[in-house]
PDB file of C-alpha atoms in Angstrom:
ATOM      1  CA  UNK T   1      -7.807 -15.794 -19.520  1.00 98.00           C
ATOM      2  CA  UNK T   2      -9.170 -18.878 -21.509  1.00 98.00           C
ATOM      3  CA  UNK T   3      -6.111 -21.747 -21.952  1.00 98.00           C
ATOM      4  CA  UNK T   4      -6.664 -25.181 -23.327  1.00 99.00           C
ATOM      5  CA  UNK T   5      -4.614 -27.845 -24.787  1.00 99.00           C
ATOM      6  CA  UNK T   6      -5.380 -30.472 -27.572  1.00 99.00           C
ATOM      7  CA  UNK T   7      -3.554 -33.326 -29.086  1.00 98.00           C
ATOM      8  CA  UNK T   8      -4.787 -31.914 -32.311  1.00 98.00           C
ATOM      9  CA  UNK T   9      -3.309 -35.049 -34.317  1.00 98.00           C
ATOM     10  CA  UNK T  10      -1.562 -33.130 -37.314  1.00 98.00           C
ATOM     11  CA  UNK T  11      -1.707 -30.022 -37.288  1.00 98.00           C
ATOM     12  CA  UNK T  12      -1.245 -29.381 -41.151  1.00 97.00           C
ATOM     13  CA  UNK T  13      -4.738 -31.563 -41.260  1.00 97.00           C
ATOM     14  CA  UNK T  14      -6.546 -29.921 -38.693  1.00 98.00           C
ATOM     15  CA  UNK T  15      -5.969 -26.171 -39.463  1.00 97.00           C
ATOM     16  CA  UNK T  16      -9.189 -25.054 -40.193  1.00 96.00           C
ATOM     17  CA  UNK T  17     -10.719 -27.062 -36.947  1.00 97.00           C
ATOM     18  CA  UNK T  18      -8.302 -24.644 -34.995  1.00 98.00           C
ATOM     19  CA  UNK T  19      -9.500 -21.726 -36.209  1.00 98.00           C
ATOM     20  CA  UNK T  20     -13.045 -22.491 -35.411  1.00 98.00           C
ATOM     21  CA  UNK T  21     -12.511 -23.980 -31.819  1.00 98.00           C
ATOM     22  CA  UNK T  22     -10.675 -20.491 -31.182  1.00 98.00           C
ATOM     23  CA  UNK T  23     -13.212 -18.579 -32.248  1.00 98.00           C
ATOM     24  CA  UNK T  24     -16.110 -20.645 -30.873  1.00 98.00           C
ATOM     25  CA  UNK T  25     -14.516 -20.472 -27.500  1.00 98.00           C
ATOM     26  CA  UNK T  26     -12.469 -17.445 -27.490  1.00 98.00           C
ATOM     27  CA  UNK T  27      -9.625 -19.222 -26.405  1.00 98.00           C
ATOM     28  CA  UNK T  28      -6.575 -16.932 -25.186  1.00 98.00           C
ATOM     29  CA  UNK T  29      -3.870 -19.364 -25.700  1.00 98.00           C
ATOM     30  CA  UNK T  30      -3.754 -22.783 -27.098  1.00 99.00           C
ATOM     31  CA  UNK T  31      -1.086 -25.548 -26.773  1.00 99.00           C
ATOM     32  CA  UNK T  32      -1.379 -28.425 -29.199  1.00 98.00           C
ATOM     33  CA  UNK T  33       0.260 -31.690 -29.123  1.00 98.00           C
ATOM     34  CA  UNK T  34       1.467 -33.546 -31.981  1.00 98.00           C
ATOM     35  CA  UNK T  35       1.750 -31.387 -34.967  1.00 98.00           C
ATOM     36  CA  UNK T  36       3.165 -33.391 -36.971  1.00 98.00           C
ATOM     37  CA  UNK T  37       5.614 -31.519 -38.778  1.00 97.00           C
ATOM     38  CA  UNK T  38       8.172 -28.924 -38.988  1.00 97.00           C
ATOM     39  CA  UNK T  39       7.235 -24.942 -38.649  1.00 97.00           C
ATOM     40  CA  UNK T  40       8.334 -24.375 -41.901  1.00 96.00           C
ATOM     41  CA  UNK T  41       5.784 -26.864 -42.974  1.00 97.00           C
ATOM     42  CA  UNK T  42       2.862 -24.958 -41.306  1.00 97.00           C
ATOM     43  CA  UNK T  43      -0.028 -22.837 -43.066  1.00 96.00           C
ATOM     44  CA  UNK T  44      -0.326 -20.072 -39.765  1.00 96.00           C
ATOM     45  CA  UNK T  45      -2.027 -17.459 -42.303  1.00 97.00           C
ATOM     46  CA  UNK T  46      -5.510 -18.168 -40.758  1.00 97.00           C
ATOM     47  CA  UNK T  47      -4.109 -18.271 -37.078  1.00 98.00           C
ATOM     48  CA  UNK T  48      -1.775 -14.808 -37.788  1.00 98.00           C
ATOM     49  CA  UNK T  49      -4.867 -13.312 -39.508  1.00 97.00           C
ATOM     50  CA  UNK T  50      -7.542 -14.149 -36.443  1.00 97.00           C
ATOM     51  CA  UNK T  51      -5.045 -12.417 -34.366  1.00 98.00           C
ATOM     52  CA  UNK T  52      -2.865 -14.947 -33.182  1.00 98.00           C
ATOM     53  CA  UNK T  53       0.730 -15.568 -32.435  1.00 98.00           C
ATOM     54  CA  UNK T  54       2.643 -19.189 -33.113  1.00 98.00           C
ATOM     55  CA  UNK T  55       5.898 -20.989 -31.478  1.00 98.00           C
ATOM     56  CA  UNK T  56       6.115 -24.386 -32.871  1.00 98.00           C
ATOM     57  CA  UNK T  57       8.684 -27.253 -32.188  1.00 98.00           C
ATOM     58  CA  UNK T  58       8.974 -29.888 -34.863  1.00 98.00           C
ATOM     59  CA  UNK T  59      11.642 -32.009 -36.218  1.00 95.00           C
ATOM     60  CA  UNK T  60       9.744 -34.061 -38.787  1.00 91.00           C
ATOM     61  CA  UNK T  61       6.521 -36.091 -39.177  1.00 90.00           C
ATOM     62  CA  UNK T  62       6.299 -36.990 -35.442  1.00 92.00           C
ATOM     63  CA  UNK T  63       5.553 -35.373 -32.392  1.00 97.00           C
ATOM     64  CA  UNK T  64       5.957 -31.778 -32.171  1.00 98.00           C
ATOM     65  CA  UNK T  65       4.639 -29.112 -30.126  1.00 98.00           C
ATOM     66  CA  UNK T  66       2.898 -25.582 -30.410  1.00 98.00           C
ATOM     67  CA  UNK T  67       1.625 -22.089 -28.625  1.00 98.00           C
ATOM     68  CA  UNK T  68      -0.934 -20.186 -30.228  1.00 98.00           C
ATOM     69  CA  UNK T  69      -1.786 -17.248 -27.744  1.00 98.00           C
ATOM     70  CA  UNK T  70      -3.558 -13.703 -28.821  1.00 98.00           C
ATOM     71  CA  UNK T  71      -2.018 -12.244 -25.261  1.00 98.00           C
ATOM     72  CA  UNK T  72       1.542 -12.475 -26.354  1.00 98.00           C
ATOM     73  CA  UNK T  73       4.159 -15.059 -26.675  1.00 98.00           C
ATOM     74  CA  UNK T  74       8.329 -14.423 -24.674  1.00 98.00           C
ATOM     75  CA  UNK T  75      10.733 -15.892 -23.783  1.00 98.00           C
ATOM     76  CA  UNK T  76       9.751 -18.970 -25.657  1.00 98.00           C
ATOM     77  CA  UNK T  77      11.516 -22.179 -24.824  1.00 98.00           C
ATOM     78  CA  UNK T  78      12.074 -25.328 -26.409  1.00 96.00           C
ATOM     79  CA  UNK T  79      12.351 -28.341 -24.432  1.00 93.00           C
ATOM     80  CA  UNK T  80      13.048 -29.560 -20.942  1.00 96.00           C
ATOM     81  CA  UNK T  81      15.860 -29.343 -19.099  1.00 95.00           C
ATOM     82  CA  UNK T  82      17.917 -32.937 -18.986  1.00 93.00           C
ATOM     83  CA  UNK T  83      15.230 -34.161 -21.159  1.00 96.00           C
ATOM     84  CA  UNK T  84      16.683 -37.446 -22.245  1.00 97.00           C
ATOM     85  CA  UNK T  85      17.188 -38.397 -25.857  1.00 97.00           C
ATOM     86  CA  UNK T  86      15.878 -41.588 -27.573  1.00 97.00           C
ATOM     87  CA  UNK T  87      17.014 -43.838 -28.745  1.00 96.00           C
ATOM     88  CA  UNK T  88      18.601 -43.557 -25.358  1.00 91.00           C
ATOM     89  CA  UNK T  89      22.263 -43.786 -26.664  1.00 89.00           C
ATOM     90  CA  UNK T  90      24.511 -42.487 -28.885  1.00 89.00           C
ATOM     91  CA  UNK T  91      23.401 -41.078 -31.667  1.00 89.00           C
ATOM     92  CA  UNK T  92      19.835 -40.388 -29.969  1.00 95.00           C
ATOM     93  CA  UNK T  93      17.828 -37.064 -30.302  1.00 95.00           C
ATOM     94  CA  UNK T  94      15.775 -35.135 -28.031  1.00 97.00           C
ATOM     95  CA  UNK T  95      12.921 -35.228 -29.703  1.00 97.00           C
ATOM     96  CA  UNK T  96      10.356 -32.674 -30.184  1.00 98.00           C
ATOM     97  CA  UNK T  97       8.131 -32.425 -27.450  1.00 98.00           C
ATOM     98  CA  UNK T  98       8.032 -29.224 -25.326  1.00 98.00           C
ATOM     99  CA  UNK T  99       7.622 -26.016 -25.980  1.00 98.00           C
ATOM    100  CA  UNK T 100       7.045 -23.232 -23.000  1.00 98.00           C
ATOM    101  CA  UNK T 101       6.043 -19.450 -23.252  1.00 98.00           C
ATOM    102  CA  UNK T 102       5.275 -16.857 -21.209  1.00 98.00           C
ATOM    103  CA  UNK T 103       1.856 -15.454 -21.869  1.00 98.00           C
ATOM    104  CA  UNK T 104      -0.417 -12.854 -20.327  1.00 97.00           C
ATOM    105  CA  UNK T 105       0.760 -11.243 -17.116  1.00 92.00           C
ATOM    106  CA  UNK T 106       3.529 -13.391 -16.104  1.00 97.00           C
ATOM    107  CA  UNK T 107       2.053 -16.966 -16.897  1.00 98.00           C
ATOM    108  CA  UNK T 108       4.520 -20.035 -18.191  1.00 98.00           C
ATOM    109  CA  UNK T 109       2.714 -22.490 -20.188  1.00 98.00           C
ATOM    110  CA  UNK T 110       4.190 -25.472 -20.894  1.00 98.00           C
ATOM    111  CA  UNK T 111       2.947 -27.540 -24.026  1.00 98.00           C
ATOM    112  CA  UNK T 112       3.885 -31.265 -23.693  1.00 98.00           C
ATOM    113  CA  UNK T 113       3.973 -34.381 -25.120  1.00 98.00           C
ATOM    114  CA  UNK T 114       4.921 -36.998 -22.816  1.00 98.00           C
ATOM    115  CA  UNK T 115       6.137 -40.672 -24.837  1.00 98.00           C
ATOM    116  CA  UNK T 116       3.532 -42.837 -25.170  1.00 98.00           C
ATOM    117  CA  UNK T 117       5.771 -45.785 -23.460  1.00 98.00           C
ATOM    118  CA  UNK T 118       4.746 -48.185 -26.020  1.00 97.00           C
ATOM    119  CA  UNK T 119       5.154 -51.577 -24.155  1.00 97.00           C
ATOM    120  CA  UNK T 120       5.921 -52.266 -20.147  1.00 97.00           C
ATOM    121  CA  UNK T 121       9.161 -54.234 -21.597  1.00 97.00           C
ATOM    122  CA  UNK T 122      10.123 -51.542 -24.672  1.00 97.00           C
ATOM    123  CA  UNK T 123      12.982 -49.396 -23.613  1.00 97.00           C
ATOM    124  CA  UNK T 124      10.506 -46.378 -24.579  1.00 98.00           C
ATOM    125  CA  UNK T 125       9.015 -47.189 -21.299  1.00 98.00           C
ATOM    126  CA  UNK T 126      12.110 -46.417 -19.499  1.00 98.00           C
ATOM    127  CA  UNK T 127      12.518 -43.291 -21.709  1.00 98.00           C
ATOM    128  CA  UNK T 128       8.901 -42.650 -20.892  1.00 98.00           C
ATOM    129  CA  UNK T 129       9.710 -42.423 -16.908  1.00 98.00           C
ATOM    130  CA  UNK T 130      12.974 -40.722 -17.640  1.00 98.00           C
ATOM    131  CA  UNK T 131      10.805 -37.816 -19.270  1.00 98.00           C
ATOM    132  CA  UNK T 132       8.533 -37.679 -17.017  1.00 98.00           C
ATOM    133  CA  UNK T 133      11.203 -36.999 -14.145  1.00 98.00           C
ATOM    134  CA  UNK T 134      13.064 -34.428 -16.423  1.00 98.00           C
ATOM    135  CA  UNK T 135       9.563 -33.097 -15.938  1.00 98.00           C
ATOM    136  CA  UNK T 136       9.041 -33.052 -12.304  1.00 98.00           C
ATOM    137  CA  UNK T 137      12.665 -31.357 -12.193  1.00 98.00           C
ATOM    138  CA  UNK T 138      11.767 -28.400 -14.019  1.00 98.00           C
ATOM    139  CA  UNK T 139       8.315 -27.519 -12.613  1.00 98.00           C
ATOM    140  CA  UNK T 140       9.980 -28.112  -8.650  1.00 98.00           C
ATOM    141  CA  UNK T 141      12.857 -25.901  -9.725  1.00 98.00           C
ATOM    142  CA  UNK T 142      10.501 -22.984 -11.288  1.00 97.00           C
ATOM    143  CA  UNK T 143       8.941 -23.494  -7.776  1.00 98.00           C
ATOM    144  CA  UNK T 144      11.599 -23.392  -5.533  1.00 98.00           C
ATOM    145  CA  UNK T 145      13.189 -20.030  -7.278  1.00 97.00           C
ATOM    146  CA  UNK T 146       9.644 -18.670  -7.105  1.00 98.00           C
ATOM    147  CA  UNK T 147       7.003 -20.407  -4.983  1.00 98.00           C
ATOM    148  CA  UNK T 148       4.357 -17.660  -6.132  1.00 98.00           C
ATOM    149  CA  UNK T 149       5.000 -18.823 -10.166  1.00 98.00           C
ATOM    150  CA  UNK T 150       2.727 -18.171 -12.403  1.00 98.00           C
ATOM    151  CA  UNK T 151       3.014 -21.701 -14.199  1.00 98.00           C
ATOM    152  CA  UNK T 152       1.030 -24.483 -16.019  1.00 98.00           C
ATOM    153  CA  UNK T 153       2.014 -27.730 -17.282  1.00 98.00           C
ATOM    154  CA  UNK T 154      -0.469 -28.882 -20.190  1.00 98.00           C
ATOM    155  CA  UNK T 155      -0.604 -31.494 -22.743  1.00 98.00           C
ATOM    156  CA  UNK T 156      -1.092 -34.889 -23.491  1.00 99.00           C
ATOM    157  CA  UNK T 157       0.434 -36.865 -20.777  1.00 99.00           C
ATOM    158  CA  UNK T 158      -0.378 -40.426 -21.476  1.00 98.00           C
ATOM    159  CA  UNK T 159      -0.691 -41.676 -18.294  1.00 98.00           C
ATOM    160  CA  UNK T 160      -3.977 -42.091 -16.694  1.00 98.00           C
ATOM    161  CA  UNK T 161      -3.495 -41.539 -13.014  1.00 98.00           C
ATOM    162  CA  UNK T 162      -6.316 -43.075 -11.590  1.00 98.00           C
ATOM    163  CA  UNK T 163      -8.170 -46.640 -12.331  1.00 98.00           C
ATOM    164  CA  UNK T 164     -11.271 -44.546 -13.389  1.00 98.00           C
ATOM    165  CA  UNK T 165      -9.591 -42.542 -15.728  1.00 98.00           C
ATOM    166  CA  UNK T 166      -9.958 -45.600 -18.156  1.00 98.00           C
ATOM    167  CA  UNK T 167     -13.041 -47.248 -19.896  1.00 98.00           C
ATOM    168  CA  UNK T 168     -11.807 -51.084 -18.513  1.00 98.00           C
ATOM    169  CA  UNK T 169      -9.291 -51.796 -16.243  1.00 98.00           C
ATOM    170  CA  UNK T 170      -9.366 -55.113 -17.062  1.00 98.00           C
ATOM    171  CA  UNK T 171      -8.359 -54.026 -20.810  1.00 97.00           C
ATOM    172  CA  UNK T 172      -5.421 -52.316 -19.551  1.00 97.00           C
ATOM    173  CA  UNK T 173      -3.705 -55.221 -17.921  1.00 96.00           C
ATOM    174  CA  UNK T 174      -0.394 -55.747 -18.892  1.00 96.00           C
ATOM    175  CA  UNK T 175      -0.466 -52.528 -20.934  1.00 97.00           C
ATOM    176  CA  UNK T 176       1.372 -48.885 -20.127  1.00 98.00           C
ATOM    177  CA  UNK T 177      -0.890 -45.824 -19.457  1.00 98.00           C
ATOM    178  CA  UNK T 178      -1.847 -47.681 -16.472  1.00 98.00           C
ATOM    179  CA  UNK T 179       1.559 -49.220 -14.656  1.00 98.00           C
ATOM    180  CA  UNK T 180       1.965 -48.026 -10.849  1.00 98.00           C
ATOM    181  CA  UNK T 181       5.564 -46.368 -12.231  1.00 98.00           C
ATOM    182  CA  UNK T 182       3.976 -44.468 -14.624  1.00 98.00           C
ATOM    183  CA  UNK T 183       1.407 -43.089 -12.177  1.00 98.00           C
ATOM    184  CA  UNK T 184       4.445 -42.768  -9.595  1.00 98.00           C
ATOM    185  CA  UNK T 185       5.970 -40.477 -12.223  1.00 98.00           C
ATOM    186  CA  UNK T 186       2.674 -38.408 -13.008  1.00 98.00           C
ATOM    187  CA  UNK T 187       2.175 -38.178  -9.363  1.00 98.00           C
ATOM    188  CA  UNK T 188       5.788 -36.628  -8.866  1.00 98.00           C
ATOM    189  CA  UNK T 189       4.919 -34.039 -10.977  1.00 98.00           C
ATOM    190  CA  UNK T 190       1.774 -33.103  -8.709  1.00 98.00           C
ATOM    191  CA  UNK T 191       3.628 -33.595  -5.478  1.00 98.00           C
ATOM    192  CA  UNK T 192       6.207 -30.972  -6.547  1.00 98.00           C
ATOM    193  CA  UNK T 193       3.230 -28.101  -6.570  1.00 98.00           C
ATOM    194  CA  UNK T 194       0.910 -28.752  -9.691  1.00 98.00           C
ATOM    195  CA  UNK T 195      -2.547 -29.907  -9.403  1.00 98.00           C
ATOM    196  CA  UNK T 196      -5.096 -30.898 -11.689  1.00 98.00           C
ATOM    197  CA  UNK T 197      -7.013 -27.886 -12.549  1.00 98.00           C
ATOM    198  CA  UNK T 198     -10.292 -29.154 -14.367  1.00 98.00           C
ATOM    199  CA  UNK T 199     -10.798 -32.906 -11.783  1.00 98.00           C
ATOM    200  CA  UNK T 200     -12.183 -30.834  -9.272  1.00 97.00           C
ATOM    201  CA  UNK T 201     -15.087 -29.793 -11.217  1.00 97.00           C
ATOM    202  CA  UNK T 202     -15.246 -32.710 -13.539  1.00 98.00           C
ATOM    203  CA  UNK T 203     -14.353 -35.794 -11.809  1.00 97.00           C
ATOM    204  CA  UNK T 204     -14.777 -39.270 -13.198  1.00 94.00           C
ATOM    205  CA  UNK T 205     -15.587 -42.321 -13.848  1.00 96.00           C
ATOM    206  CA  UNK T 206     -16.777 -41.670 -17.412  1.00 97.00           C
ATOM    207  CA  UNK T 207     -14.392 -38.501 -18.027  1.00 98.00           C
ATOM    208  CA  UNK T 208     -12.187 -38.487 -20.885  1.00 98.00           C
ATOM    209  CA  UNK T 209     -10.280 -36.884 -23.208  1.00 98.00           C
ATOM    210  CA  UNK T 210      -8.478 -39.600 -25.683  1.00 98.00           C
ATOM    211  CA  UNK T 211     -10.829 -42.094 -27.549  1.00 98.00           C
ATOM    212  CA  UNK T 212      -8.724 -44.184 -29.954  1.00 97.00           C
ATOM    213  CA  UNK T 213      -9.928 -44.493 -33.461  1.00 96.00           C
ATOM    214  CA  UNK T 214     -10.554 -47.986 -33.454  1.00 94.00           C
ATOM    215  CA  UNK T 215     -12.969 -50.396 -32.847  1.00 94.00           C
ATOM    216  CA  UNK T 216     -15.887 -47.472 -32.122  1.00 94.00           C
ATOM    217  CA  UNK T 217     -14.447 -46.319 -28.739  1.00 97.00           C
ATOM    218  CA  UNK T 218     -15.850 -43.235 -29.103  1.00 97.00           C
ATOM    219  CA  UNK T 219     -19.880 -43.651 -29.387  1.00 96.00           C
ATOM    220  CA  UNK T 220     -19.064 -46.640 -26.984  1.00 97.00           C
ATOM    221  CA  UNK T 221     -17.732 -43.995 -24.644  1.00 97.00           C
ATOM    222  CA  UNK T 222     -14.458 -46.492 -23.873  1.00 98.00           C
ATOM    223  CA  UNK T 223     -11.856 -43.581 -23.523  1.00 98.00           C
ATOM    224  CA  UNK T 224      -8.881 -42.504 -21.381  1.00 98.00           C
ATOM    225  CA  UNK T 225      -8.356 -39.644 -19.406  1.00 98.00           C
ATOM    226  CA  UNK T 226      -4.523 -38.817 -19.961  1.00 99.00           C
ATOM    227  CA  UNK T 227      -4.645 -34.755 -21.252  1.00 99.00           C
ATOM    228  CA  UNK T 228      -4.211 -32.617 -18.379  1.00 99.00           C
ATOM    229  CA  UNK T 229      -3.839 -29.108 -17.289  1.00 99.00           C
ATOM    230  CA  UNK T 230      -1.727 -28.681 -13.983  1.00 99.00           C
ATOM    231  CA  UNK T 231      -1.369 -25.521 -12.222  1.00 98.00           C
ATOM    232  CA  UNK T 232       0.865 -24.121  -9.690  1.00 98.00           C
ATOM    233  CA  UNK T 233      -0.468 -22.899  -6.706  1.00 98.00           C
ATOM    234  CA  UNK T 234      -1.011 -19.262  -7.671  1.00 98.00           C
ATOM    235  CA  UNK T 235      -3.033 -20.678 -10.639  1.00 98.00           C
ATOM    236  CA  UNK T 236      -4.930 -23.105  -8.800  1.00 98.00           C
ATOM    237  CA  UNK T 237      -6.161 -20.152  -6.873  1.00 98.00           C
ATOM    238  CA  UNK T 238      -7.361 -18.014  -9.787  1.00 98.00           C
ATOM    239  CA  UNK T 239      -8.990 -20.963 -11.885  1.00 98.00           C
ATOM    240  CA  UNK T 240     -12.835 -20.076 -12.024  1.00 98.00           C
ATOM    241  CA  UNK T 241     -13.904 -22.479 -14.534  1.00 98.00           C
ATOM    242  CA  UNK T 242     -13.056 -25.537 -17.026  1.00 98.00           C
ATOM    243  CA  UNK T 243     -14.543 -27.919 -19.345  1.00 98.00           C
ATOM    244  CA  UNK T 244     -13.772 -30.927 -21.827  1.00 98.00           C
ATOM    245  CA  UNK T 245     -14.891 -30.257 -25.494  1.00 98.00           C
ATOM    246  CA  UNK T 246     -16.179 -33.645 -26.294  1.00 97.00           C
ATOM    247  CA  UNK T 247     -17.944 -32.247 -29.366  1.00 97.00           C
ATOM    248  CA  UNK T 248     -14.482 -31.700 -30.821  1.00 97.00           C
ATOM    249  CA  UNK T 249     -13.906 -35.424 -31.160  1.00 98.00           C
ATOM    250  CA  UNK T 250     -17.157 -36.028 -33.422  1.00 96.00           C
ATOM    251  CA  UNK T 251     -17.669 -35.531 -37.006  1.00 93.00           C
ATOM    252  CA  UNK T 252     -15.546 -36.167 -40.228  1.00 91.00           C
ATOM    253  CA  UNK T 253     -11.404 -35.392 -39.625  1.00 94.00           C
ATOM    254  CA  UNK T 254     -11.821 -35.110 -35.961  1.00 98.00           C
ATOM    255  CA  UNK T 255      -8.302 -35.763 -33.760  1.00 98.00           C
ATOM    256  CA  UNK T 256      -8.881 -38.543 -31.741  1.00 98.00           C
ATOM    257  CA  UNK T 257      -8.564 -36.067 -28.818  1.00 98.00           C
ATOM    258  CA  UNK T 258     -10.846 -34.039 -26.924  1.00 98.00           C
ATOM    259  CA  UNK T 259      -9.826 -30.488 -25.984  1.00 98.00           C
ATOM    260  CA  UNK T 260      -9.196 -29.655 -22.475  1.00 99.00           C
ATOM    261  CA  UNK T 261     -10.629 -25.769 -21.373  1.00 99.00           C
ATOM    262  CA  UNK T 262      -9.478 -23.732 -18.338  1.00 98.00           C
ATOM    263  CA  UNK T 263     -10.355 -20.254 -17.260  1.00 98.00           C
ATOM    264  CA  UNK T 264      -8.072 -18.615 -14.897  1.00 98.00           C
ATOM    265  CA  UNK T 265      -8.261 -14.673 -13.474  1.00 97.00           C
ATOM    266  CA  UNK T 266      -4.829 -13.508 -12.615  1.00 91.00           C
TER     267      UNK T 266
END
């Protein structure tokens, strides 16, 4: 089975850029990031009519989440567990930005969108680390009720857990992405059973997946590693292969994110 996730960016904008990275890389399932919109807002026809099924989580112009699998979408989920809400008082929402199905024979997926964090001193930096624990929770319970899960955690993360997962270190100082708490967090997640499934086989420095629009970080190869696939053990064990599409983030209307590609045989 071929997975991959993408912070496609918009959705709505990006359709037809779907369609074709499915078909170029017969892709089994695909969870996107940032869709930008409500479902009702969505033009599936070309995804239903090359044979695919959609869940999508949206609440308006930000954020939102989607599965796009031609091997079957139950018991689809939306949203974490004791995900907070932000603002993070009354009044706040929990915001679109997971969505989990189960695919194939037996796999969860987990599409995610972690907060960006925005500042070290915002209170979305707080929310951010909140997230990311409501996180952790949920993949160590699936875990502990079954330690032979079929489970992956995918999506854009936007942490980058190691120094060379970023073009300049000295560029980051002072700025999220990078903090040791936000690594702490991402590291949390790992520790309770899910490793990186494409590092092995692709480690860094020089490995991305984000490069942002501006300033030309992207033929200047300044970029961040910080989308992620992370397995549980079973699916560590039957991973034979991944890649990162970098040709995805070149040309007119790209997203300013690269695919991420796993192959697993369960």
């Amino acid at each position: 089975m071929r997975i991959a996730t993408w912070n496609i960016n918009s959705l709505r904008a990006r359709t037809e850029r779907v369609v074709a990275f499915l078909d170029r890389h017969q892709v089994d399932v695909l969870a996107l990031q940032e869709i930008k919109a409500k479902p009702a807002q969505l033009v599936l026809d070309p995804l239903l009519e090359a044979g695919y099924e959609v869940a999508a989580h949206g609440l308006n112009q930000w954020n939102g989440v989607a599965l796009i699998s031609r091997v079957g979408l139950a018991d689809v989920r939306r949203e974490l567990p004791a995900v907070p809400t932000w603002p993070e008082e009354p009044g706040g929402v929990v915001e679109a930005r997971a969505i989990s199905a189960v695919v194939g024979d037996g796999l969860r997926i987990w599409s995610l969108y972690v907060p960006n964090g925005r500042e070290i001193d915002h209170p979305h930096y707080a929310y951010k680390l909140r997230w990311l624990e409501a996180l952790r929770a949920e993949g160590a319970r699936e875990l502990a009720q079954d330690p032979a899960a079929r489970a992956i955690l995918c999506g854009d993360f936007n942490v980058a857990p190691q120094d060379e997962d970023v073009w300049s270190m000295e560029f980051f100082e002072g700025r999220t992405h990078v903090t040791e708490p936000e690594r702490a967090a991402f590291r949390a997640v790992v520790e309770a059973g899910y490793a990186d499934l494409v590092r092995p086989e692709h480690p860094g420095p020089g490995v991305y997946t984000y490069w942002d629009y501006q300033a030309l970080r992207f033929p200047k190869k300044e970029g961040m590693r910080i989308d992620f696939l992370l397995g549980s053990p079973a699916v560590q064990a039957a991973t034979t292969g991944s890649f990162i599409d970098r040709e995805e983030r070149k040309g007119k209307g790209a997203s300013d994110h690269a695919p991420v590609v796993v192959d697993v045989d369960l």
